[in-house]
Structures are given as C-alpha cells and as structure tokens.
Short mmCIF file of C-alpha atoms and ligand atoms in Angstrom, two decimals:
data_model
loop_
_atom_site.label_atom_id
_atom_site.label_comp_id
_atom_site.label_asym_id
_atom_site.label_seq_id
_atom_site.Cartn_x
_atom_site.Cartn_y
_atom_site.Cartn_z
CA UNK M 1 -22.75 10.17 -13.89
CA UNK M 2 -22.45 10.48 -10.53
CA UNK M 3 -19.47 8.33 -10.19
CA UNK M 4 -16.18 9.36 -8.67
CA UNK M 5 -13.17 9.03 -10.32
CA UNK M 6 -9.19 7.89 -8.91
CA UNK M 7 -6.79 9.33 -11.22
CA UNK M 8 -3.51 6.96 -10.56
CA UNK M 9 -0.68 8.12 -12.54
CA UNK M 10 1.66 5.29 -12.83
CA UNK M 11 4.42 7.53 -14.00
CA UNK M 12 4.54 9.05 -10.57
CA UNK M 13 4.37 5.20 -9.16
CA UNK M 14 7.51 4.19 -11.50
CA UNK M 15 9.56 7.21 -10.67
CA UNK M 16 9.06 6.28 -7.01
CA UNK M 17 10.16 3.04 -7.13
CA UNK M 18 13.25 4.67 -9.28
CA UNK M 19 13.89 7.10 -6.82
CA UNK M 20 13.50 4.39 -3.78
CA UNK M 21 16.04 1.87 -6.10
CA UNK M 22 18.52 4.91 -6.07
CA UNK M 23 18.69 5.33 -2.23
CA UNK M 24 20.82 1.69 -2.39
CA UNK M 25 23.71 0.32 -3.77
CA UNK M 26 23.89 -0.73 -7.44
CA UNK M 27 24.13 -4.20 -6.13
CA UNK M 28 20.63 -4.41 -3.89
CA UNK M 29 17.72 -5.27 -5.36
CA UNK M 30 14.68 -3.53 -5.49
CA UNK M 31 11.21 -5.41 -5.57
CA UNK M 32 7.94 -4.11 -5.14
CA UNK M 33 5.11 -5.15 -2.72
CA UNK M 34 1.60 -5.00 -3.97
CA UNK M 35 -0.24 -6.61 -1.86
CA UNK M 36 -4.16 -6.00 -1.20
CA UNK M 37 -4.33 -4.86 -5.08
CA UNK M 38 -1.55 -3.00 -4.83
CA UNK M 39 -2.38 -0.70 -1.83
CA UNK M 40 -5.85 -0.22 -3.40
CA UNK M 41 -4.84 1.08 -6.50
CA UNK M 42 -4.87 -2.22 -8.91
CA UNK M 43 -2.32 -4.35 -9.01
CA UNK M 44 -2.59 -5.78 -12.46
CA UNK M 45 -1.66 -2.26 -13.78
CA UNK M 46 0.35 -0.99 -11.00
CA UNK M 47 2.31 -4.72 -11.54
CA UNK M 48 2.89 -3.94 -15.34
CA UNK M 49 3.70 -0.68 -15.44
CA UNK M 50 6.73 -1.49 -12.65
CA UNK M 51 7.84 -4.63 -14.39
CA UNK M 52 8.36 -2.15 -17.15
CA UNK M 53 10.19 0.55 -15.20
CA UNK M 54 12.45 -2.23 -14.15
CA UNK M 55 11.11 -4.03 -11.02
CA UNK M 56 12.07 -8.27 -11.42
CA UNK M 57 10.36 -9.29 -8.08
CA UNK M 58 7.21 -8.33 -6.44
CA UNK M 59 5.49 -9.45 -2.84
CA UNK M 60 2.03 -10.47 -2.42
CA UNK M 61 0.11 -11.13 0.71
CA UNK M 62 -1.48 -13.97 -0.37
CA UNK M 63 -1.06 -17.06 -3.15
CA UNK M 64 -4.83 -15.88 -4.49
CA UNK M 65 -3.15 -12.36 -4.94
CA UNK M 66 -0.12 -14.25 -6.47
CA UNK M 67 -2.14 -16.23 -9.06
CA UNK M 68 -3.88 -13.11 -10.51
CA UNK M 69 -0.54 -11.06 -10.82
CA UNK M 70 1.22 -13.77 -12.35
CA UNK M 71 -2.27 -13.74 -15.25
CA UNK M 72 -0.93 -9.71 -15.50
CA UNK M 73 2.36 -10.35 -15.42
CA UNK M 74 3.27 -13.05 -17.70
CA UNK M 75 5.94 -15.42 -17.43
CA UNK M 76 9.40 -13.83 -15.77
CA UNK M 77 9.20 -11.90 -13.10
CA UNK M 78 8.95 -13.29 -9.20
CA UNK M 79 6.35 -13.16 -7.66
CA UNK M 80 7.00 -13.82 -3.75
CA UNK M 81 4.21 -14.84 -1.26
CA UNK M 82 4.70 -13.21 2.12
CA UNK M 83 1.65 -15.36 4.19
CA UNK M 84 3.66 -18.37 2.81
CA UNK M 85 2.47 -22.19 1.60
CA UNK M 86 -0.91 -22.34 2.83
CA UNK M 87 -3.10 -25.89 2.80
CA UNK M 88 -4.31 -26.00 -0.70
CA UNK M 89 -2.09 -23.96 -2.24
CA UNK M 90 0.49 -26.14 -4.07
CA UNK M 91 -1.47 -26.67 -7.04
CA UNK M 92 -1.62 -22.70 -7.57
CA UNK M 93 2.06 -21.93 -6.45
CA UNK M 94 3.58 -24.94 -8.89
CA UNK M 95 1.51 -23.79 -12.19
CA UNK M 96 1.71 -19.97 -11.74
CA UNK M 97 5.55 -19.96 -10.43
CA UNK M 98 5.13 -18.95 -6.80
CA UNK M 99 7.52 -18.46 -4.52
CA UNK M 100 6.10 -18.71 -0.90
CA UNK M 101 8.11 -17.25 2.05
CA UNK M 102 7.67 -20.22 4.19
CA UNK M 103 7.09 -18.84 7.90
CA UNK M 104 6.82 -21.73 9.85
CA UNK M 105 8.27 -25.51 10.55
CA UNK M 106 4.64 -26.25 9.43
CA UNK M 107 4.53 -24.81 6.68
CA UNK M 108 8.41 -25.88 5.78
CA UNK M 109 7.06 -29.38 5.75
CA UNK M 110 4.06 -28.90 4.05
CA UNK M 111 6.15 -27.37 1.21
CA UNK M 112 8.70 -29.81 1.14
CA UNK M 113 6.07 -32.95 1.26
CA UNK M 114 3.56 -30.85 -1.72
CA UNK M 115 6.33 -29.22 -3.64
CA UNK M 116 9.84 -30.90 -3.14
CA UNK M 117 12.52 -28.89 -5.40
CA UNK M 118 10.19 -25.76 -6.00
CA UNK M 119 11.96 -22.17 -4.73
CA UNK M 120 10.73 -20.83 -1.86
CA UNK M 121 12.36 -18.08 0.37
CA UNK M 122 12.13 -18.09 4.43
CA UNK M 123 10.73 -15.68 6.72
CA UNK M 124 12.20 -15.04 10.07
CA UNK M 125 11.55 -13.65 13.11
CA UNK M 126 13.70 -10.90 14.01
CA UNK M 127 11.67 -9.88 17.08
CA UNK M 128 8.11 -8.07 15.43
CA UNK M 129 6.33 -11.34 16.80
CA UNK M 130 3.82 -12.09 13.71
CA UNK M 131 5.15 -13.73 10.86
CA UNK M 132 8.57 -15.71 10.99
CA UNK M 133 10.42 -19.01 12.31
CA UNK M 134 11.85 -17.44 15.74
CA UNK M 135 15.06 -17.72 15.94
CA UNK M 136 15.60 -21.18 18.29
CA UNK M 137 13.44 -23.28 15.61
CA UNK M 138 15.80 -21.71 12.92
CA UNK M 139 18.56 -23.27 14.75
CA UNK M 140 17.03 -26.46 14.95
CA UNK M 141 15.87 -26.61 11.48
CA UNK M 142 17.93 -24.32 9.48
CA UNK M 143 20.55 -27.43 8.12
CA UNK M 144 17.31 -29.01 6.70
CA UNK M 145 16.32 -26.00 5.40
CA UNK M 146 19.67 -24.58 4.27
CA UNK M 147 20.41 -28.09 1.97
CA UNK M 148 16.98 -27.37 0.01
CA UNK M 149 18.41 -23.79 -1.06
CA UNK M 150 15.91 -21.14 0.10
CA UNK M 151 16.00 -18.37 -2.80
CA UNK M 152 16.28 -15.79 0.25
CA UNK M 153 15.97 -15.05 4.01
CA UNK M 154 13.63 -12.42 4.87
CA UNK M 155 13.03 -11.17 7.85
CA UNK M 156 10.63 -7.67 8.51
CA UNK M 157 10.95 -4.20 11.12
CA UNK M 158 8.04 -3.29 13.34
CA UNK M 159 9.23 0.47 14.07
CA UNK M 160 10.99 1.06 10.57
CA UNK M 161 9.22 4.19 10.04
CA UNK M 162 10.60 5.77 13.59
CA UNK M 163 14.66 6.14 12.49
CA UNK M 164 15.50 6.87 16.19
CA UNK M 165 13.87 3.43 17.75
CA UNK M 166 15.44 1.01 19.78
CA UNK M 167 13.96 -1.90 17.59
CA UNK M 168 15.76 -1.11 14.45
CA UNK M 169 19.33 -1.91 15.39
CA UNK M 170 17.89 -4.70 17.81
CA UNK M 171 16.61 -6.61 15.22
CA UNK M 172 19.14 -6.00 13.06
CA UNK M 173 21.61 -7.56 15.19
CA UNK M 174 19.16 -10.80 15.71
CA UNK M 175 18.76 -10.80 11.95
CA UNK M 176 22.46 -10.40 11.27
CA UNK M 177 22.60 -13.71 14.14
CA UNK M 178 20.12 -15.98 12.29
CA UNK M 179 21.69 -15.89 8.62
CA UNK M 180 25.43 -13.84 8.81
CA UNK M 181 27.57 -16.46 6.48
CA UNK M 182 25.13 -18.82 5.45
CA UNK M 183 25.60 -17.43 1.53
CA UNK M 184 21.64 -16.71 0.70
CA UNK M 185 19.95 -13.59 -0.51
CA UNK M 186 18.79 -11.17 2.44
CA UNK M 187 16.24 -9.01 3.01
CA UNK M 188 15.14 -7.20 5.96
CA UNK M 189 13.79 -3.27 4.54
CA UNK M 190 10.57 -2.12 3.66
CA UNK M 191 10.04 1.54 3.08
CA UNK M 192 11.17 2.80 6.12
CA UNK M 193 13.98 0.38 6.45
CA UNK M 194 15.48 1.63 3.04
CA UNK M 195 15.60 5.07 4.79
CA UNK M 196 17.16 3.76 7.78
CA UNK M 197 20.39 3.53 5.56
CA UNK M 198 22.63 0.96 3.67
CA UNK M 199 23.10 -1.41 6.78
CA UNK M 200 19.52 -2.46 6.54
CA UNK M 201 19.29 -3.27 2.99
CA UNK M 202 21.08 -6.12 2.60
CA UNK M 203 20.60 -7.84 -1.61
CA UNK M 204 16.77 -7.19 -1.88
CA UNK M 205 14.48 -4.28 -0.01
CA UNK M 206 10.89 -4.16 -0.77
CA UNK M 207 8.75 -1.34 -0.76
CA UNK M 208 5.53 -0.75 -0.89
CA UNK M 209 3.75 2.45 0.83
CA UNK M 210 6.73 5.14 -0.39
CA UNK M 211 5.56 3.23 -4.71
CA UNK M 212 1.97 4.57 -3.31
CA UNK M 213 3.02 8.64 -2.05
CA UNK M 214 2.87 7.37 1.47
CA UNK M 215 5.03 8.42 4.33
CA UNK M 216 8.10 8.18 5.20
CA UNK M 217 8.98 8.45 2.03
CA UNK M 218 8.48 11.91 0.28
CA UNK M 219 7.89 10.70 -3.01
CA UNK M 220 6.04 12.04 -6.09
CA UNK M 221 1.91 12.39 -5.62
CA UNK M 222 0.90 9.72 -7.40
CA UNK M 223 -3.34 10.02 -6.81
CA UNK M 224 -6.21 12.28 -7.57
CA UNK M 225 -9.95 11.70 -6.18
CA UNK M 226 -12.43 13.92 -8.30
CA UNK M 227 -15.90 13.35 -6.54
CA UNK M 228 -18.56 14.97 -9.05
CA UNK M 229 -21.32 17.97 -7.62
CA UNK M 230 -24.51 16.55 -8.22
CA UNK M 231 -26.64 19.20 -7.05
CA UNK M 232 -26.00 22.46 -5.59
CA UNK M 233 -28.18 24.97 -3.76
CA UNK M 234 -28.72 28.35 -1.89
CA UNK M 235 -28.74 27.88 1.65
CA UNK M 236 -30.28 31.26 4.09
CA UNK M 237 -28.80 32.44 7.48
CA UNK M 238 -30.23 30.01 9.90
CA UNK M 239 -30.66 27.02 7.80
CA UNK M 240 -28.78 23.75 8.87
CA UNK M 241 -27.04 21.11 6.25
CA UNK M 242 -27.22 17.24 6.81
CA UNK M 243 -27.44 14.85 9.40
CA UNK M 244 -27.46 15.75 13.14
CA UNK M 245 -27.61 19.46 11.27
CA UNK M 246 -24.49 19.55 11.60
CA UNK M 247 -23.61 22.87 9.66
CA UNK M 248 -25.38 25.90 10.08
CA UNK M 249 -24.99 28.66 7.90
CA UNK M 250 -24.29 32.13 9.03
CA UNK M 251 -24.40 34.05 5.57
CA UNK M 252 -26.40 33.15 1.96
CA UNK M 253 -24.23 30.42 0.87
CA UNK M 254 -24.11 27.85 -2.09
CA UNK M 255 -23.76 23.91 -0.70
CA UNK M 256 -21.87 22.00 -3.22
CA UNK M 257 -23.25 18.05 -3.08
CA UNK M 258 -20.46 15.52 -4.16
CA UNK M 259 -20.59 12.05 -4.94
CA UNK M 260 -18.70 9.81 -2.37
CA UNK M 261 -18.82 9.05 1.07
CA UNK M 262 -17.72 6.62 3.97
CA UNK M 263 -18.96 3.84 2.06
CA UNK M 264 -16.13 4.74 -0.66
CA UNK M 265 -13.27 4.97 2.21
CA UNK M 266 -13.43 8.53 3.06
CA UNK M 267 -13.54 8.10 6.94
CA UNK M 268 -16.71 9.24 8.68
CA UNK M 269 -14.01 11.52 10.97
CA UNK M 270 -13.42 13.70 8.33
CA UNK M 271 -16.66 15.12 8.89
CA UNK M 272 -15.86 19.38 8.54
CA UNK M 273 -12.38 18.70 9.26
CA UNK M 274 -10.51 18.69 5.52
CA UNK M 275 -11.35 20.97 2.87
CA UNK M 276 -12.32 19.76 -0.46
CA UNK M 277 -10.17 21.68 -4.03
CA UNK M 278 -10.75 22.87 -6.45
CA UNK M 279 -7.94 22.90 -8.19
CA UNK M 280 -5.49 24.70 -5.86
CA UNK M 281 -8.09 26.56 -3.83
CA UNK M 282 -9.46 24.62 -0.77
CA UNK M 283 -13.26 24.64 -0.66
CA UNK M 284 -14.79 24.11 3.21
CA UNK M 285 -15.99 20.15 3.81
CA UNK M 286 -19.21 21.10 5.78
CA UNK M 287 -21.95 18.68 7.54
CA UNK M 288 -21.60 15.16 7.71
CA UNK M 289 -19.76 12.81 5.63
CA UNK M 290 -22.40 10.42 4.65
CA UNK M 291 -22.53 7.11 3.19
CA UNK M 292 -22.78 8.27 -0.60
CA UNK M 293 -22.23 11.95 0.05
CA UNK M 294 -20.27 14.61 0.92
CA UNK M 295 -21.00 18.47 1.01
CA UNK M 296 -19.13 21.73 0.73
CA UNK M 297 -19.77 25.84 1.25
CA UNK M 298 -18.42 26.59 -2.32
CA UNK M 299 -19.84 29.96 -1.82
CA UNK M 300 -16.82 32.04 -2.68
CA UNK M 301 -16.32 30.46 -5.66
CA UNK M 302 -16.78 32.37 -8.65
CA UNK M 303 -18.22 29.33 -10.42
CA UNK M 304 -19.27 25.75 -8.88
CA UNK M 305 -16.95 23.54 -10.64
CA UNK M 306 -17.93 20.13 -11.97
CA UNK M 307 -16.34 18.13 -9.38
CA UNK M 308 -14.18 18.41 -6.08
CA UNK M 309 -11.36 17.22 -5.43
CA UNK M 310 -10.37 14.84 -1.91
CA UNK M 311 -7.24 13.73 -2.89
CA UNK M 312 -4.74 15.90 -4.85
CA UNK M 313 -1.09 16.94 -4.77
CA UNK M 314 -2.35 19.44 -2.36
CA UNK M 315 -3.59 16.65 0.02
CA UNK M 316 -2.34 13.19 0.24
CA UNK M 317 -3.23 9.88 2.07
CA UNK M 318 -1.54 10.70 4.91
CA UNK M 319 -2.99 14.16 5.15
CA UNK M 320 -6.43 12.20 5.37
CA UNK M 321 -4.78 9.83 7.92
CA UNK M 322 -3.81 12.37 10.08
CA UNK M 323 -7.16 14.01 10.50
CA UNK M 324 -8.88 10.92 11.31
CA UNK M 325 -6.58 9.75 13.17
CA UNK M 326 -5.27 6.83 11.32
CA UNK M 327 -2.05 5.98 8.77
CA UNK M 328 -1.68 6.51 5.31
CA UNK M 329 -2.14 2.73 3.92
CA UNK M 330 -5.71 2.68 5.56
CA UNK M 331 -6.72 5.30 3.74
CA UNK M 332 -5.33 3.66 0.43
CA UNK M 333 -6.57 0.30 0.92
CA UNK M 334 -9.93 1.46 1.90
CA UNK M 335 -10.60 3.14 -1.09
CA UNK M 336 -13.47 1.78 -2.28
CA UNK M 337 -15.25 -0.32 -5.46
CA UNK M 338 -17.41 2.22 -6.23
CA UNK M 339 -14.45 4.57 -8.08
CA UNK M 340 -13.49 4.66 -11.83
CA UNK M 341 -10.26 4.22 -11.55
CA UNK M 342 -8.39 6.01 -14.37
CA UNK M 343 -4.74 5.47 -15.06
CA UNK M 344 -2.06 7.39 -16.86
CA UNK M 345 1.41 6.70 -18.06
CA UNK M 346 3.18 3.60 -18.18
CA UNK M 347 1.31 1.82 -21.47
CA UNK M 348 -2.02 2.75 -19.85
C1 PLP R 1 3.64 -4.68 3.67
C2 PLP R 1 5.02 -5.21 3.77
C3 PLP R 1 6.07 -4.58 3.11
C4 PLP R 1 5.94 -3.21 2.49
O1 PLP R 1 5.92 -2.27 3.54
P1 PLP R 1 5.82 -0.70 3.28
O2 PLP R 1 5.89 -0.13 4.66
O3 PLP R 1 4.49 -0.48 2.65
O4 PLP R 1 6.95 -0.32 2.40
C5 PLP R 1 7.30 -5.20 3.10
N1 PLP R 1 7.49 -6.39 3.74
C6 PLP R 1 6.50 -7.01 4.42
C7 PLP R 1 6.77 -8.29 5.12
C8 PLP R 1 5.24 -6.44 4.47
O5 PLP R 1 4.26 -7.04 5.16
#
C-alpha cells in the first residue's frame, strides 16, 4: 500500500484545548473552532473527542460545515456559524440548531424575516475590515438588534499573534466602545488573543490553530505523517535524482522513494530543504518534491525503514511553514485526501 498515513492523536488535541481553557478565568468560556474540517484534520472526530474533554460551543466557517458537525455531534452542544445567515440557509440553521453570527444589516434582516426568535450571535467590526457590522451601522441598528437578544457579540484581531502590535489594544478599545454595558456575552480572542492576557478574553475565547500544535501557542504535537518507501535503490557518483536532476550524488548512496507529494499538501518549496525521520534521526529530502513523490539519501542508515516520516514531534506545521515560506494553518488545511487518517485517544 502505498498510501500515506496522518496519525492525529486527539489526546494531544484535548489536552490543548485544556491547557488553552486554563490560561483564563474559571468564568470564560472556552469553545473550539473547527472550521475547514477542523484545520484539516476531521472535524467529526476532532468535534467528538472535544465535546468529550469538555468543549460546549464550537465555530464553523460555514452553515454546510455546521450541518455535518451537528450529524457528529448530536443534540447539545453550539454550534456557531462565523460567515453568518447566508440566502438559503434557514432551512439548515432551524433543523440542525445553528447559531449564525450575523455580520451584516443584510444579513440581520434576512435572519429576522427567515428565522424570527431563533439565537443568533453578532459579529462586529473592531477595525480587521472583513467580517463585521462597523461600528456606525451598530449604532444605528444595535436597539433593533439588542431587543431580539443576540446570544453574544463577537468581534475578531487581525495582529493577535504579534503581542507587541498597535492593533491589539486599538481594537480593543473600539470593541470595548461598541458593546461595554449592553449585558451580552463577549468575545473578541482567538489563539493569539488568549495569550495576549485576561483583558482580551472577555466570557467566551475561541481557539482554533493552538487545538491543532500551531503557533503561538506551544502546545502538545498533536500529528504524525508516515509516507511509506516504495522503492529504494543504489545511486553511483555522478548520477542525478528526479526532475530538473536536481540531486547529484557525490558518493554510492541508497535513494529512499516515499509516497506523497505536492498533490498531498507538502509544498513544492520544500524541495531539499527539510529532512525527512526516521524516528528521531533526520534523513536528507533530496531532488524534487513531485506530485506523488518524494525522495531521500537514506544512505547512512543502517537499515531503510518502512516509511519516513514529514511530520513528527521533531517537525511541526509551522516548521514546514517556515521553510516554504508560508504559516502553519496552510500547511494543515492543505493536507490532502489522499492520507489515511488514523486517530488515537479520545473514544477513537
Ligand atoms: C479562524 C478563526 C478563529 C480561530 O483562530 P486561530 O488563530 O486558529 O485560533 C477564531 N475566530 C474567528 C473569527 C476565526 O475566523
């Protein structure tokens, strides 16, 4: 089988959301985001095994996303919509107990012509300019708003994850303007605002990337990616490996071929650039990554092991991110069909 496989250990995932629910008061509450299939990594699984370590509220992207969490879910816990009521959604948000964040006077009335009386929340604008009401229409419409009892005000940080920027106390302040004494449920922190202290956390914070082993949060590793050798051979002085010949050898060496390439997420950048493991011991990435395929100088090996490891406690997401130049949750939410995805812990 030349299949990869994406160890997820959900025990690591819980204990992260644990040890992110301990950085605030007894009082806040903790959700947990998992959108786009929970950061690649499934959310019906990733869902369930939370809602058992504790978590009573998770955020979705989308009301499709919604609808197939609530199916893994069950009845109980929230599930919150962050892109809001969208044309043709009421049917889905009404039978599978969605709560949309509405983020617009357009989508405030759409709502409250589809689905008069069900919860909803509100997103705001607190200056990130993407998703919100901005903070003159809230002031126009919040009394409307306000008498139909929004479950919560949320609002979101564009620079959480740099502690020192400008933009975090600057749109804590507008927040603080749009919905100080109006008596609702707040929530303004993601990952990085939950490290950016108690002042940011207000009765909810909802994080997502630090669940995953993401930066900025230095949680537990929570992924392995074990891509199988399919073939290895003896390469002379001289000889070249792969496209462009990218990789010349300059001693007899043994080319390990492994199973997974950019079509599985592993960034085309990473060409030579990361080493593969084997267990602890980092094996040279050499060549090309391809679309299927990936190949490494396991030469001083003392035995070619089944598989090679991408991902491992050894390297995480964002170690991949930072070689090819991108973040952390690109790497996770590119990782690709093509895996068997095997999961540990929780009930799993
Ligand atoms: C994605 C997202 C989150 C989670 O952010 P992390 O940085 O992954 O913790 C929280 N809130 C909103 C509005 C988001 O879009």
């Amino acid at each position: 089988m030349a299949q990869a496989t994406l160890s997820i250990d959900l025990d690591a995932i819980s204990a992260n959301w644990r040890a992110l629910d301990r950085l605030s008061a007894a009082g806040v509450q903790t959700a947990a985001v998992v959108k786009a299939d929970a950061y690649g990594l499934g959310a019906a699984r990733v869902g369930r095994a939370l809602a058992e370590a504790g978590a009573r509220r998770f955020f979705v992207a989308m009301t499709e996303e919604g609808a197939a969490l609530r199916q893994s879910l069950g009845p109980g816990p929230q599930i919150n919509v962050l892109g809001g009521h969208m044309a043709g959604d009421a049917d889905m948000i009404r039978d599978l107990d969605l709560t949309p964040m509405l983020n617009s006077l357009q989508q405030v009335t759409r709502h409250f012509e589809s689905l008069s009386g069900h919860p909803f929340g509100i997103q705001l604008d607190s200056g990130m300019n993407r998703l919100g009401i901005e903070p003159a229409e809230w002031q126009a419409i919040a009394p409307i708003v306000l008498a139909a009892k929004p479950e919560m005000l949320m609002s979101h940080l564009a620079c959480a994850d740099e502690a020192d920027h400008a933009m975090n106390p600057l749109q804590l302040a507008n927040f603080h303007a749009m919905t100080d004494g109006l008596g609702i449920p707040r929530s303004l922190a993601a990952t990085g605002g939950i490290l950016l202290g108690p002042a940011y956390h207000f009765d909810l914070t909802r994080p997502g990337i630090g669940l995953y082993g993401g930066r900025p949060f230095a949680g537990q590793s929570v992924l392995r990616l074990s891509l199988p050798v399919i073939q290895t051979r003896r390469v002379e002085p001289g000889e070249t490996v792969g496209y462009a010949c990218a990789w010349t050898a300059t001693r007899p060496s043994v080319v390990a071929t492994v199973a997974a390439g950019y079509a599985d997420g592993l960034p085309r950048s990473l060409s030579g650039r990361t080493p593969l493991w084997d267990g602890e011991q980092p094996v040279p990435m050499i060549g090309r990554v391809s679309m299927d395929l990936i190949t490494a100088d396991v030469t001083d090996l003392a035995e070619v092991p089944r598989s090679l490891d991408i991902l491992c406690p050894a390297q995480g997401v964002d170690d991949l991110a930072d070689i090819a130049g991108t973040i952390g949750y690109e790497i996770l939410t590119a990782l690709g069909p093509r895996y068997a995805r095997r999961y540990s812990g929780g009930q799993a």
